[in-house]
Amino acid sequence: MISWRCALALLAYATPFAVLAKSAAASASTVEYLYVEANEGSSAGGHVALRVDDHVFDFQNAELGTLRRRRTDWDQFRYIYSVRENRTIHVARLSLLPRDRDAIRERFNRGYLIQNKHFSVWETLRRDRDLIERLLARKEGASDGHARWAPRVRGAGLFRLDGNAAFDGSVGLAALRERIADERGANYLDHRIRALEEEAEALVPTADAPVFRPSDVESASSTYRFSDRYRDLCEKILALRVLRASAELHPDVRVVSAGERYALDSMERAQLRSFADAQEARLARLVASGRPDWGFALIVGMARLQTLRESEIFGRLRFLDAFSADAPLLSAKSVRRADAFVVELGERAQMEFETARTHFFAHTSPNEAQFAWLEEKANRDAEFQRGLSIGREVRMQASRLIPQRSAEVGRLPIPAVGGAVLRMAGRLAEAALDAYEAALRDAFGYRLVDRNCVTELLAALESGLPHGTRTDRIAGGLDFIPFVSFDSLVEANPTAQEFEVPSYRRTRLDVMYATENDVAVWLRESNTLTSTIYRPTARDSFFLFFTEDAGPARPILGALNVAAAVGDLALGLLKAPFDRGRTAWSGLKGVVFSLPELFFIDLRKGALDYAPADPPRTAARPSV
């Protein structure tokens, strides 16, 4: 089975959810309160969100025990919850004027940006604290030979830095170096590197503690502090050293894929040459940029320039391996079996690569964004091509693919700060971090009853609603429970339109019941052993029967689920030394999530690792 992280990564390959059926009642401007039914895991109590036009805002449990605001595209939100997590979404559309809708959207967007700003400050404070601790440990260990720490630099793993290049210098960087020498002088790189090294050595930790004002993004302290300045200086120095040496790409980062779709004709080679020339000119300007973060951009740009020049020379597309080191994996077992969804994902990756390739070469002057798109789609296609050809695991990554290969780099300048100053700076950094974390917990901390995904969403919604919109009854009692809050909001606003987006399983069952024998469908699809809709996943605990649509039989099927889970738990205890307790944990969770079924409460819906592209998916319909 594949992991939850890998399951999320499948979104990057799945059919764009925009092609799914839109709500029959949907309009160009909407404000909708969403209640997502419960499912196993962290969503056992259900979830709520607010849709404003094509964005969905909600609150999620996050680091430091806080509630983080989230902004998601509606199509992706619906795909995750109604398809992948098999959870029906109940919708209440509010009747609001456009200006009121705009005010709500502005308030939620601003709150999202403000909170992200404050967490960026927190992350910078953590980096400051960690850097100071490493510098102090290095200084105090220098006398006994234990000073081994070296800065870790983004992009350092893209190039061979040991001087043992496969051949004499890089195809692309030698010309770039000569161009810069012609434009800025033969000694420009040496002088620039030395100036940056001196700047890094002169860095001193920031002594100020940021001020936390939860509602004002303008007053949030700058996130560009000691650790950020040192990181950027290290990246600049490394980039210029790589350029000065015309360093060769590391052999592990170059992807050379087979197949005719990677071959280049003479016209395409000429287009690549023109694009590479434009990139070389851009990189030559970048070395003198005033922006603080140009170092990493130069490192990646030079690595891409190398693959562009090689592609032109050899007549085949070459590109950088852009997957992250911790990318989730699609199991080799599924790949070797050529499971239907694996084959479909591979075909989709090929189709998207060919689309990106056609788009890139259709432009006489393609831009950098178009090349980054081509590079990403080529990575995904080549990954499936290799995996399916040799039966190995396939890397999956939902986020954008950006080649960055971090690595430790020795012989970089170290801030020349004395031990006494570092110790004082360390105490101040720790105190500042503790104070900021306490402020974050106080402002955004999760509490089960009075500060959860429901209460925070309703509070933000109520403050943006116009006078006359009824929210006064959503203020206490059991309204912190997702489904209760939904019912209360509908009751308080009689003009609200109700409908639902049924779960993937319910949608498929409706089609089956309409076209097959009802008894045969129920017997086949009511259990996890013979269901054609559901396949057991690593995310779900052990169970046998679906009870969502069991009606009066739910306690009976729930009792069978409890018994089966107890058996799985007993077996898991015997297997614990061999599977690290995975089976026992699955059985224990099965017991916990099956017990409510004895009291007619259904929590578990069964999640999907992948939903096939064949229709139907999920479409909105009137509430039932």
mmCIF file of C-alpha atoms in Angstrom, residues 210-523:
data_model
loop_
_atom_site.group_PDB
_atom_site.id
_atom_site.type_symbol
_atom_site.label_atom_id
_atom_site.label_comp_id
_atom_site.label_asym_id
_atom_site.label_seq_id
_atom_site.Cartn_x
_atom_site.Cartn_y
_atom_site.Cartn_z
ATOM 1 C CA PRO A 210 10.211 40.534 17.254
ATOM 2 C CA VAL A 211 6.973 42.070 18.457
ATOM 3 C CA PHE A 212 3.861 39.942 17.979
ATOM 4 C CA ARG A 213 0.658 41.721 16.967
ATOM 5 C CA PRO A 214 -1.737 39.014 15.761
ATOM 6 C CA SER A 215 -4.055 41.192 13.685
ATOM 7 C CA ASP A 216 -1.560 43.446 11.908
ATOM 8 C CA VAL A 217 0.647 42.039 9.166
ATOM 9 C CA GLU A 218 2.323 45.383 8.602
ATOM 10 C CA SER A 219 3.743 45.392 12.132
ATOM 11 C CA ALA A 220 5.136 41.856 11.967
ATOM 12 C CA SER A 221 8.892 41.970 12.307
ATOM 13 C CA SER A 222 10.970 41.330 9.235
ATOM 14 C CA THR A 223 11.549 37.668 8.487
ATOM 15 C CA TYR A 224 14.934 38.466 6.928
ATOM 16 C CA ARG A 225 17.291 37.973 9.838
ATOM 17 C CA PHE A 226 20.731 36.584 10.717
ATOM 18 C CA SER A 227 20.231 33.021 9.436
ATOM 19 C CA ASP A 228 18.614 34.218 6.201
ATOM 20 C CA ARG A 229 21.449 36.629 5.448
ATOM 21 C CA TYR A 230 24.026 33.918 6.093
ATOM 22 C CA ARG A 231 22.150 31.387 3.943
ATOM 23 C CA ASP A 232 21.912 33.814 1.035
ATOM 24 C CA LEU A 233 25.599 34.763 1.287
ATOM 25 C CA CYS A 234 26.620 31.089 1.290
ATOM 26 C CA GLU A 235 24.516 30.449 -1.802
ATOM 27 C CA LYS A 236 26.008 33.447 -3.600
ATOM 28 C CA ILE A 237 29.564 32.435 -2.750
ATOM 29 C CA LEU A 238 28.957 28.841 -3.815
ATOM 30 C CA ALA A 239 27.310 29.925 -7.078
ATOM 31 C CA LEU A 240 30.251 32.156 -8.028
ATOM 32 C CA ARG A 241 32.791 29.497 -7.064
ATOM 33 C CA VAL A 242 30.965 26.982 -9.260
ATOM 34 C CA LEU A 243 30.989 29.492 -12.098
ATOM 35 C CA ARG A 244 34.643 30.383 -11.642
ATOM 36 C CA ALA A 245 35.596 26.701 -11.768
ATOM 37 C CA SER A 246 33.132 25.843 -14.559
ATOM 38 C CA ALA A 247 32.171 22.913 -12.355
ATOM 39 C CA GLU A 248 30.616 19.846 -13.920
ATOM 40 C CA LEU A 249 27.113 18.651 -13.021
ATOM 41 C CA HIS A 250 26.993 15.827 -10.524
ATOM 42 C CA PRO A 251 26.267 12.648 -12.519
ATOM 43 C CA ASP A 252 23.304 11.724 -10.291
ATOM 44 C CA VAL A 253 21.304 14.852 -11.107
ATOM 45 C CA ARG A 254 21.263 14.527 -14.880
ATOM 46 C CA VAL A 255 18.283 12.625 -16.328
ATOM 47 C CA VAL A 256 18.748 11.105 -19.782
ATOM 48 C CA SER A 257 15.594 9.266 -20.816
ATOM 49 C CA ALA A 258 14.949 6.869 -23.658
ATOM 50 C CA GLY A 259 12.074 7.113 -26.106
ATOM 51 C CA GLU A 260 11.401 8.947 -29.329
ATOM 52 C CA ARG A 261 9.474 11.680 -27.548
ATOM 53 C CA TYR A 262 12.777 12.958 -26.137
ATOM 54 C CA ALA A 263 14.474 13.240 -29.536
ATOM 55 C CA LEU A 264 14.986 16.724 -31.003
ATOM 56 C CA ASP A 265 14.843 17.670 -34.652
ATOM 57 C CA SER A 266 17.037 20.381 -36.147
ATOM 58 C CA MET A 267 14.463 23.135 -35.641
ATOM 59 C CA GLU A 268 13.934 22.208 -31.990
ATOM 60 C CA ARG A 269 17.678 22.133 -31.405
ATOM 61 C CA ALA A 270 17.907 25.625 -32.844
ATOM 62 C CA GLN A 271 15.089 26.776 -30.545
ATOM 63 C CA LEU A 272 16.879 25.293 -27.538
ATOM 64 C CA ARG A 273 20.080 27.054 -28.572
ATOM 65 C CA SER A 274 18.243 30.360 -28.751
ATOM 66 C CA PHE A 275 16.602 29.763 -25.364
ATOM 67 C CA ALA A 276 19.941 28.770 -23.824
ATOM 68 C CA ASP A 277 21.568 31.933 -25.207
ATOM 69 C CA ALA A 278 18.836 34.031 -23.610
ATOM 70 C CA GLN A 279 19.300 32.179 -20.317
ATOM 71 C CA GLU A 280 23.048 32.763 -20.451
ATOM 72 C CA ALA A 281 22.481 36.495 -20.869
ATOM 73 C CA ARG A 282 20.068 36.502 -17.944
ATOM 74 C CA LEU A 283 22.527 34.664 -15.707
ATOM 75 C CA ALA A 284 25.300 37.088 -16.671
ATOM 76 C CA ARG A 285 23.123 39.923 -15.377
ATOM 77 C CA LEU A 286 22.140 37.989 -12.266
ATOM 78 C CA VAL A 287 25.678 37.941 -10.803
ATOM 79 C CA ALA A 288 25.426 41.703 -10.264
ATOM 80 C CA SER A 289 21.823 41.662 -9.002
ATOM 81 C CA GLY A 290 20.819 43.667 -5.957
ATOM 82 C CA ARG A 291 18.241 41.111 -4.782
ATOM 83 C CA PRO A 292 19.403 39.206 -1.689
ATOM 84 C CA ASP A 293 18.479 35.712 -2.913
ATOM 85 C CA TRP A 294 20.097 35.607 -6.341
ATOM 86 C CA GLY A 295 22.604 32.922 -5.324
ATOM 87 C CA PHE A 296 20.208 29.987 -5.433
ATOM 88 C CA ALA A 297 18.621 31.279 -8.650
ATOM 89 C CA LEU A 298 22.095 31.403 -10.220
ATOM 90 C CA ILE A 299 22.965 27.876 -9.056
ATOM 91 C CA VAL A 300 19.795 26.362 -10.525
ATOM 92 C CA GLY A 301 20.059 28.515 -13.644
ATOM 93 C CA MET A 302 23.624 27.342 -14.316
ATOM 94 C CA ALA A 303 22.635 23.688 -13.818
ATOM 95 C CA ARG A 304 19.758 24.098 -16.252
ATOM 96 C CA LEU A 305 22.024 25.885 -18.728
ATOM 97 C CA GLN A 306 24.305 22.849 -18.697
ATOM 98 C CA THR A 307 21.412 20.480 -19.559
ATOM 99 C CA LEU A 308 20.247 22.853 -22.286
ATOM 100 C CA ARG A 309 23.660 22.905 -23.952
ATOM 101 C CA GLU A 310 23.925 19.122 -23.698
ATOM 102 C CA SER A 311 20.443 18.668 -25.174
ATOM 103 C CA GLU A 312 21.441 20.841 -28.112
ATOM 104 C CA ILE A 313 24.688 18.909 -28.657
ATOM 105 C CA PHE A 314 23.290 15.376 -28.342
ATOM 106 C CA GLY A 315 19.916 16.012 -29.999
ATOM 107 C CA ARG A 316 17.895 14.648 -27.075
ATOM 108 C CA LEU A 317 16.214 16.396 -24.170
ATOM 109 C CA ARG A 318 18.255 16.231 -20.978
ATOM 110 C CA PHE A 319 17.090 17.766 -17.737
ATOM 111 C CA LEU A 320 17.776 17.950 -14.017
ATOM 112 C CA ASP A 321 16.346 15.494 -11.531
ATOM 113 C CA ALA A 322 13.965 17.803 -9.674
ATOM 114 C CA PHE A 323 12.376 15.433 -7.140
ATOM 115 C CA SER A 324 13.013 16.175 -3.487
ATOM 116 C CA ALA A 325 15.060 13.714 -1.438
ATOM 117 C CA ASP A 326 12.038 12.771 0.687
ATOM 118 C CA ALA A 327 9.512 12.408 -2.129
ATOM 119 C CA PRO A 328 6.807 9.802 -1.271
ATOM 120 C CA LEU A 329 7.120 6.495 -3.102
ATOM 121 C CA LEU A 330 4.635 4.423 -5.053
ATOM 122 C CA SER A 331 5.530 0.871 -4.040
ATOM 123 C CA ALA A 332 7.577 -1.343 -6.336
ATOM 124 C CA LYS A 333 4.965 -4.070 -5.752
ATOM 125 C CA SER A 334 2.205 -1.955 -7.309
ATOM 126 C CA VAL A 335 4.489 -0.967 -10.176
ATOM 127 C CA ARG A 336 5.606 -4.531 -10.907
ATOM 128 C CA ARG A 337 1.983 -5.693 -10.870
ATOM 129 C CA ALA A 338 1.184 -2.858 -13.286
ATOM 130 C CA ASP A 339 -1.928 -2.015 -11.273
ATOM 131 C CA ALA A 340 -4.510 -0.218 -13.378
ATOM 132 C CA PHE A 341 -4.094 3.074 -11.558
ATOM 133 C CA VAL A 342 -0.294 2.898 -11.933
ATOM 134 C CA VAL A 343 -0.587 2.393 -15.670
ATOM 135 C CA GLU A 344 -3.100 5.233 -15.892
ATOM 136 C CA LEU A 345 -0.847 7.575 -13.933
ATOM 137 C CA GLY A 346 2.051 6.681 -16.221
ATOM 138 C CA GLU A 347 -0.030 7.365 -19.319
ATOM 139 C CA ARG A 348 -1.195 10.647 -17.824
ATOM 140 C CA ALA A 349 2.386 11.667 -17.031
ATOM 141 C CA GLN A 350 3.373 10.950 -20.636
ATOM 142 C CA MET A 351 0.417 12.921 -21.985
ATOM 143 C CA GLU A 352 1.204 15.920 -19.774
ATOM 144 C CA PHE A 353 4.874 15.822 -20.782
ATOM 145 C CA GLU A 354 3.979 15.784 -24.461
ATOM 146 C CA THR A 355 1.593 18.708 -23.894
ATOM 147 C CA ALA A 356 4.308 20.718 -22.128
ATOM 148 C CA ARG A 357 6.848 19.808 -24.818
ATOM 149 C CA THR A 358 4.519 20.922 -27.590
ATOM 150 C CA HIS A 359 3.715 24.136 -25.717
ATOM 151 C CA PHE A 360 7.399 24.962 -25.198
ATOM 152 C CA PHE A 361 8.485 24.427 -28.788
ATOM 153 C CA ALA A 362 5.386 26.130 -30.195
ATOM 154 C CA HIS A 363 6.836 29.469 -28.982
ATOM 155 C CA THR A 364 9.639 31.091 -30.881
ATOM 156 C CA SER A 365 10.781 32.767 -27.661
ATOM 157 C CA PRO A 366 9.668 30.574 -24.727
ATOM 158 C CA ASN A 367 10.129 31.974 -21.231
ATOM 159 C CA GLU A 368 11.662 30.478 -18.106
ATOM 160 C CA ALA A 369 8.273 29.499 -16.646
ATOM 161 C CA GLN A 370 7.482 27.457 -19.748
ATOM 162 C CA PHE A 371 10.814 25.651 -19.460
ATOM 163 C CA ALA A 372 10.241 24.947 -15.747
ATOM 164 C CA TRP A 373 6.875 23.423 -16.698
ATOM 165 C CA LEU A 374 8.562 21.250 -19.336
ATOM 166 C CA GLU A 375 11.261 20.202 -16.876
ATOM 167 C CA GLU A 376 8.699 19.184 -14.266
ATOM 168 C CA LYS A 377 6.545 17.189 -16.662
ATOM 169 C CA ALA A 378 9.639 15.510 -18.129
ATOM 170 C CA ASN A 379 10.689 14.478 -14.622
ATOM 171 C CA ARG A 380 7.318 12.904 -13.899
ATOM 172 C CA ASP A 381 7.170 11.115 -17.242
ATOM 173 C CA ALA A 382 10.729 9.775 -17.002
ATOM 174 C CA GLU A 383 10.113 8.595 -13.442
ATOM 175 C CA PHE A 384 7.170 6.436 -14.548
ATOM 176 C CA GLN A 385 9.021 5.302 -17.658
ATOM 177 C CA ARG A 386 11.949 4.017 -15.584
ATOM 178 C CA GLY A 387 9.746 2.551 -12.872
ATOM 179 C CA LEU A 388 7.516 0.588 -15.223
ATOM 180 C CA SER A 389 10.434 -0.624 -17.334
ATOM 181 C CA ILE A 390 12.431 -2.130 -14.445
ATOM 182 C CA GLY A 391 9.707 -2.650 -11.840
ATOM 183 C CA ARG A 392 11.036 -0.244 -9.226
ATOM 184 C CA GLU A 393 9.248 2.200 -6.950
ATOM 185 C CA VAL A 394 8.123 5.501 -8.473
ATOM 186 C CA ARG A 395 8.694 8.802 -6.731
ATOM 187 C CA MET A 396 5.577 10.903 -6.260
ATOM 188 C CA GLN A 397 5.505 14.525 -5.206
ATOM 189 C CA ALA A 398 2.415 16.714 -5.060
ATOM 190 C CA SER A 399 4.277 20.004 -4.775
ATOM 191 C CA ARG A 400 6.126 21.702 -7.602
ATOM 192 C CA LEU A 401 9.367 20.084 -8.702
ATOM 193 C CA ILE A 402 12.297 22.461 -8.291
ATOM 194 C CA PRO A 403 15.846 21.060 -8.515
ATOM 195 C CA GLN A 404 17.616 22.080 -5.311
ATOM 196 C CA ARG A 405 19.709 19.153 -3.970
ATOM 197 C CA SER A 406 21.006 20.587 -0.709
ATOM 198 C CA ALA A 407 24.423 19.429 0.525
ATOM 199 C CA GLU A 408 26.992 20.364 3.133
ATOM 200 C CA VAL A 409 29.792 22.543 1.811
ATOM 201 C CA GLY A 410 33.167 22.926 3.489
ATOM 202 C CA ARG A 411 35.534 25.876 3.225
ATOM 203 C CA LEU A 412 32.754 28.436 3.348
ATOM 204 C CA PRO A 413 33.316 31.559 5.468
ATOM 205 C CA ILE A 414 32.011 31.401 9.029
ATOM 206 C CA PRO A 415 30.807 34.511 10.900
ATOM 207 C CA ALA A 416 33.738 35.624 13.077
ATOM 208 C CA VAL A 417 31.731 36.002 16.267
ATOM 209 C CA GLY A 418 33.353 35.410 19.651
ATOM 210 C CA GLY A 419 32.182 32.708 22.014
ATOM 211 C CA ALA A 420 30.888 35.163 24.616
ATOM 212 C CA VAL A 421 28.830 36.992 22.000
ATOM 213 C CA LEU A 422 27.457 33.709 20.648
ATOM 214 C CA ARG A 423 26.450 32.531 24.109
ATOM 215 C CA MET A 424 24.642 35.792 24.773
ATOM 216 C CA ALA A 425 23.048 35.695 21.307
ATOM 217 C CA GLY A 426 21.981 32.096 21.909
ATOM 218 C CA ARG A 427 20.194 33.000 25.123
ATOM 219 C CA LEU A 428 18.474 35.922 23.441
ATOM 220 C CA ALA A 429 17.487 33.812 20.424
ATOM 221 C CA GLU A 430 16.062 31.081 22.663
ATOM 222 C CA ALA A 431 14.125 33.630 24.706
ATOM 223 C CA ALA A 432 12.783 35.333 21.569
ATOM 224 C CA LEU A 433 11.717 31.977 20.113
ATOM 225 C CA ASP A 434 10.009 30.899 23.338
ATOM 226 C CA ALA A 435 8.160 34.204 23.602
ATOM 227 C CA TYR A 436 7.016 34.079 19.986
ATOM 228 C CA GLU A 437 5.874 30.465 20.303
ATOM 229 C CA ALA A 438 3.881 31.369 23.403
ATOM 230 C CA ALA A 439 2.285 34.276 21.537
ATOM 231 C CA LEU A 440 1.398 32.004 18.598
ATOM 232 C CA ARG A 441 -0.194 29.459 20.924
ATOM 233 C CA ASP A 442 -2.119 32.184 22.699
ATOM 234 C CA ALA A 443 -3.377 33.737 19.464
ATOM 235 C CA PHE A 444 -3.945 30.601 17.370
ATOM 236 C CA GLY A 445 -3.875 27.665 19.803
ATOM 237 C CA TYR A 446 -6.328 24.803 19.332
ATOM 238 C CA ARG A 447 -8.854 24.024 22.076
ATOM 239 C CA LEU A 448 -11.427 21.302 21.593
ATOM 240 C CA VAL A 449 -14.548 23.247 22.556
ATOM 241 C CA ASP A 450 -13.966 26.978 22.276
ATOM 242 C CA ARG A 451 -11.280 27.232 19.585
ATOM 243 C CA ASN A 452 -11.504 24.651 16.856
ATOM 244 C CA CYS A 453 -12.077 24.587 13.102
ATOM 245 C CA VAL A 454 -15.755 25.447 13.661
ATOM 246 C CA THR A 455 -15.530 28.267 16.185
ATOM 247 C CA GLU A 456 -12.722 30.064 14.367
ATOM 248 C CA LEU A 457 -14.433 29.821 10.999
ATOM 249 C CA LEU A 458 -17.731 31.102 12.377
ATOM 250 C CA ALA A 459 -16.020 33.935 14.243
ATOM 251 C CA ALA A 460 -14.238 35.070 11.083
ATOM 252 C CA LEU A 461 -17.419 34.669 9.030
ATOM 253 C CA GLU A 462 -19.633 36.520 11.496
ATOM 254 C CA SER A 463 -17.296 39.514 11.620
ATOM 255 C CA GLY A 464 -17.533 39.825 7.854
ATOM 256 C CA LEU A 465 -21.259 39.311 7.455
ATOM 257 C CA PRO A 466 -23.575 42.263 6.865
ATOM 258 C CA HIS A 467 -26.099 43.349 9.447
ATOM 259 C CA GLY A 468 -29.258 41.320 9.186
ATOM 260 C CA THR A 469 -27.590 38.003 8.361
ATOM 261 C CA ARG A 470 -28.527 35.660 11.200
ATOM 262 C CA THR A 471 -25.599 34.239 13.140
ATOM 263 C CA ASP A 472 -26.776 34.974 16.663
ATOM 264 C CA ARG A 473 -27.835 31.379 17.270
ATOM 265 C CA ILE A 474 -24.412 30.083 16.314
ATOM 266 C CA ALA A 475 -22.819 31.140 19.526
ATOM 267 C CA GLY A 476 -22.735 28.398 22.102
ATOM 268 C CA GLY A 477 -24.082 25.075 23.265
ATOM 269 C CA LEU A 478 -22.976 22.261 20.969
ATOM 270 C CA ASP A 479 -22.293 24.480 17.980
ATOM 271 C CA PHE A 480 -18.572 23.714 18.174
ATOM 272 C CA ILE A 481 -19.473 20.318 16.642
ATOM 273 C CA PRO A 482 -19.278 20.531 12.813
ATOM 274 C CA PHE A 483 -22.680 19.065 11.890
ATOM 275 C CA VAL A 484 -24.441 20.984 14.661
ATOM 276 C CA SER A 485 -22.940 24.250 13.442
ATOM 277 C CA PHE A 486 -24.155 23.490 9.922
ATOM 278 C CA ASP A 487 -27.717 22.810 11.092
ATOM 279 C CA SER A 488 -27.662 25.945 13.251
ATOM 280 C CA LEU A 489 -26.512 28.132 10.387
ATOM 281 C CA VAL A 490 -29.227 26.758 8.092
ATOM 282 C CA GLU A 491 -31.831 27.304 10.783
ATOM 283 C CA ALA A 492 -30.630 30.863 11.377
ATOM 284 C CA ASN A 493 -30.731 31.649 7.653
ATOM 285 C CA PRO A 494 -33.939 30.296 6.091
ATOM 286 C CA THR A 495 -32.995 31.633 2.649
ATOM 287 C CA ALA A 496 -29.828 29.513 2.528
ATOM 288 C CA GLN A 497 -29.861 26.939 -0.279
ATOM 289 C CA GLU A 498 -28.927 23.402 0.759
ATOM 290 C CA PHE A 499 -27.378 20.689 -1.373
ATOM 291 C CA GLU A 500 -24.614 18.115 -1.091
ATOM 292 C CA VAL A 501 -21.640 16.686 -2.937
ATOM 293 C CA PRO A 502 -21.906 12.938 -2.251
ATOM 294 C CA SER A 503 -18.872 10.805 -1.579
ATOM 295 C CA TYR A 504 -17.247 8.854 -4.387
ATOM 296 C CA ARG A 505 -18.506 5.542 -3.002
ATOM 297 C CA ARG A 506 -22.072 6.814 -2.694
ATOM 298 C CA THR A 507 -21.938 8.148 -6.242
ATOM 299 C CA ARG A 508 -20.707 4.837 -7.626
ATOM 300 C CA LEU A 509 -23.291 2.915 -5.607
ATOM 301 C CA ASP A 510 -26.118 5.053 -7.004
ATOM 302 C CA VAL A 511 -25.047 4.144 -10.533
ATOM 303 C CA MET A 512 -24.758 0.449 -9.648
ATOM 304 C CA TYR A 513 -28.173 0.346 -7.980
ATOM 305 C CA ALA A 514 -29.697 2.013 -11.040
ATOM 306 C CA THR A 515 -28.194 -0.485 -13.490
ATOM 307 C CA GLU A 516 -27.808 -3.777 -11.547
ATOM 308 C CA ASN A 517 -29.719 -5.993 -9.154
ATOM 309 C CA ASP A 518 -30.007 -4.245 -5.782
ATOM 310 C CA VAL A 519 -29.368 -7.358 -3.687
ATOM 311 C CA ALA A 520 -26.311 -8.345 -5.733
ATOM 312 C CA VAL A 521 -24.891 -4.833 -5.434
ATOM 313 C CA TRP A 522 -25.416 -4.736 -1.669
ATOM 314 C CA LEU A 523 -23.879 -8.159 -1.093
#
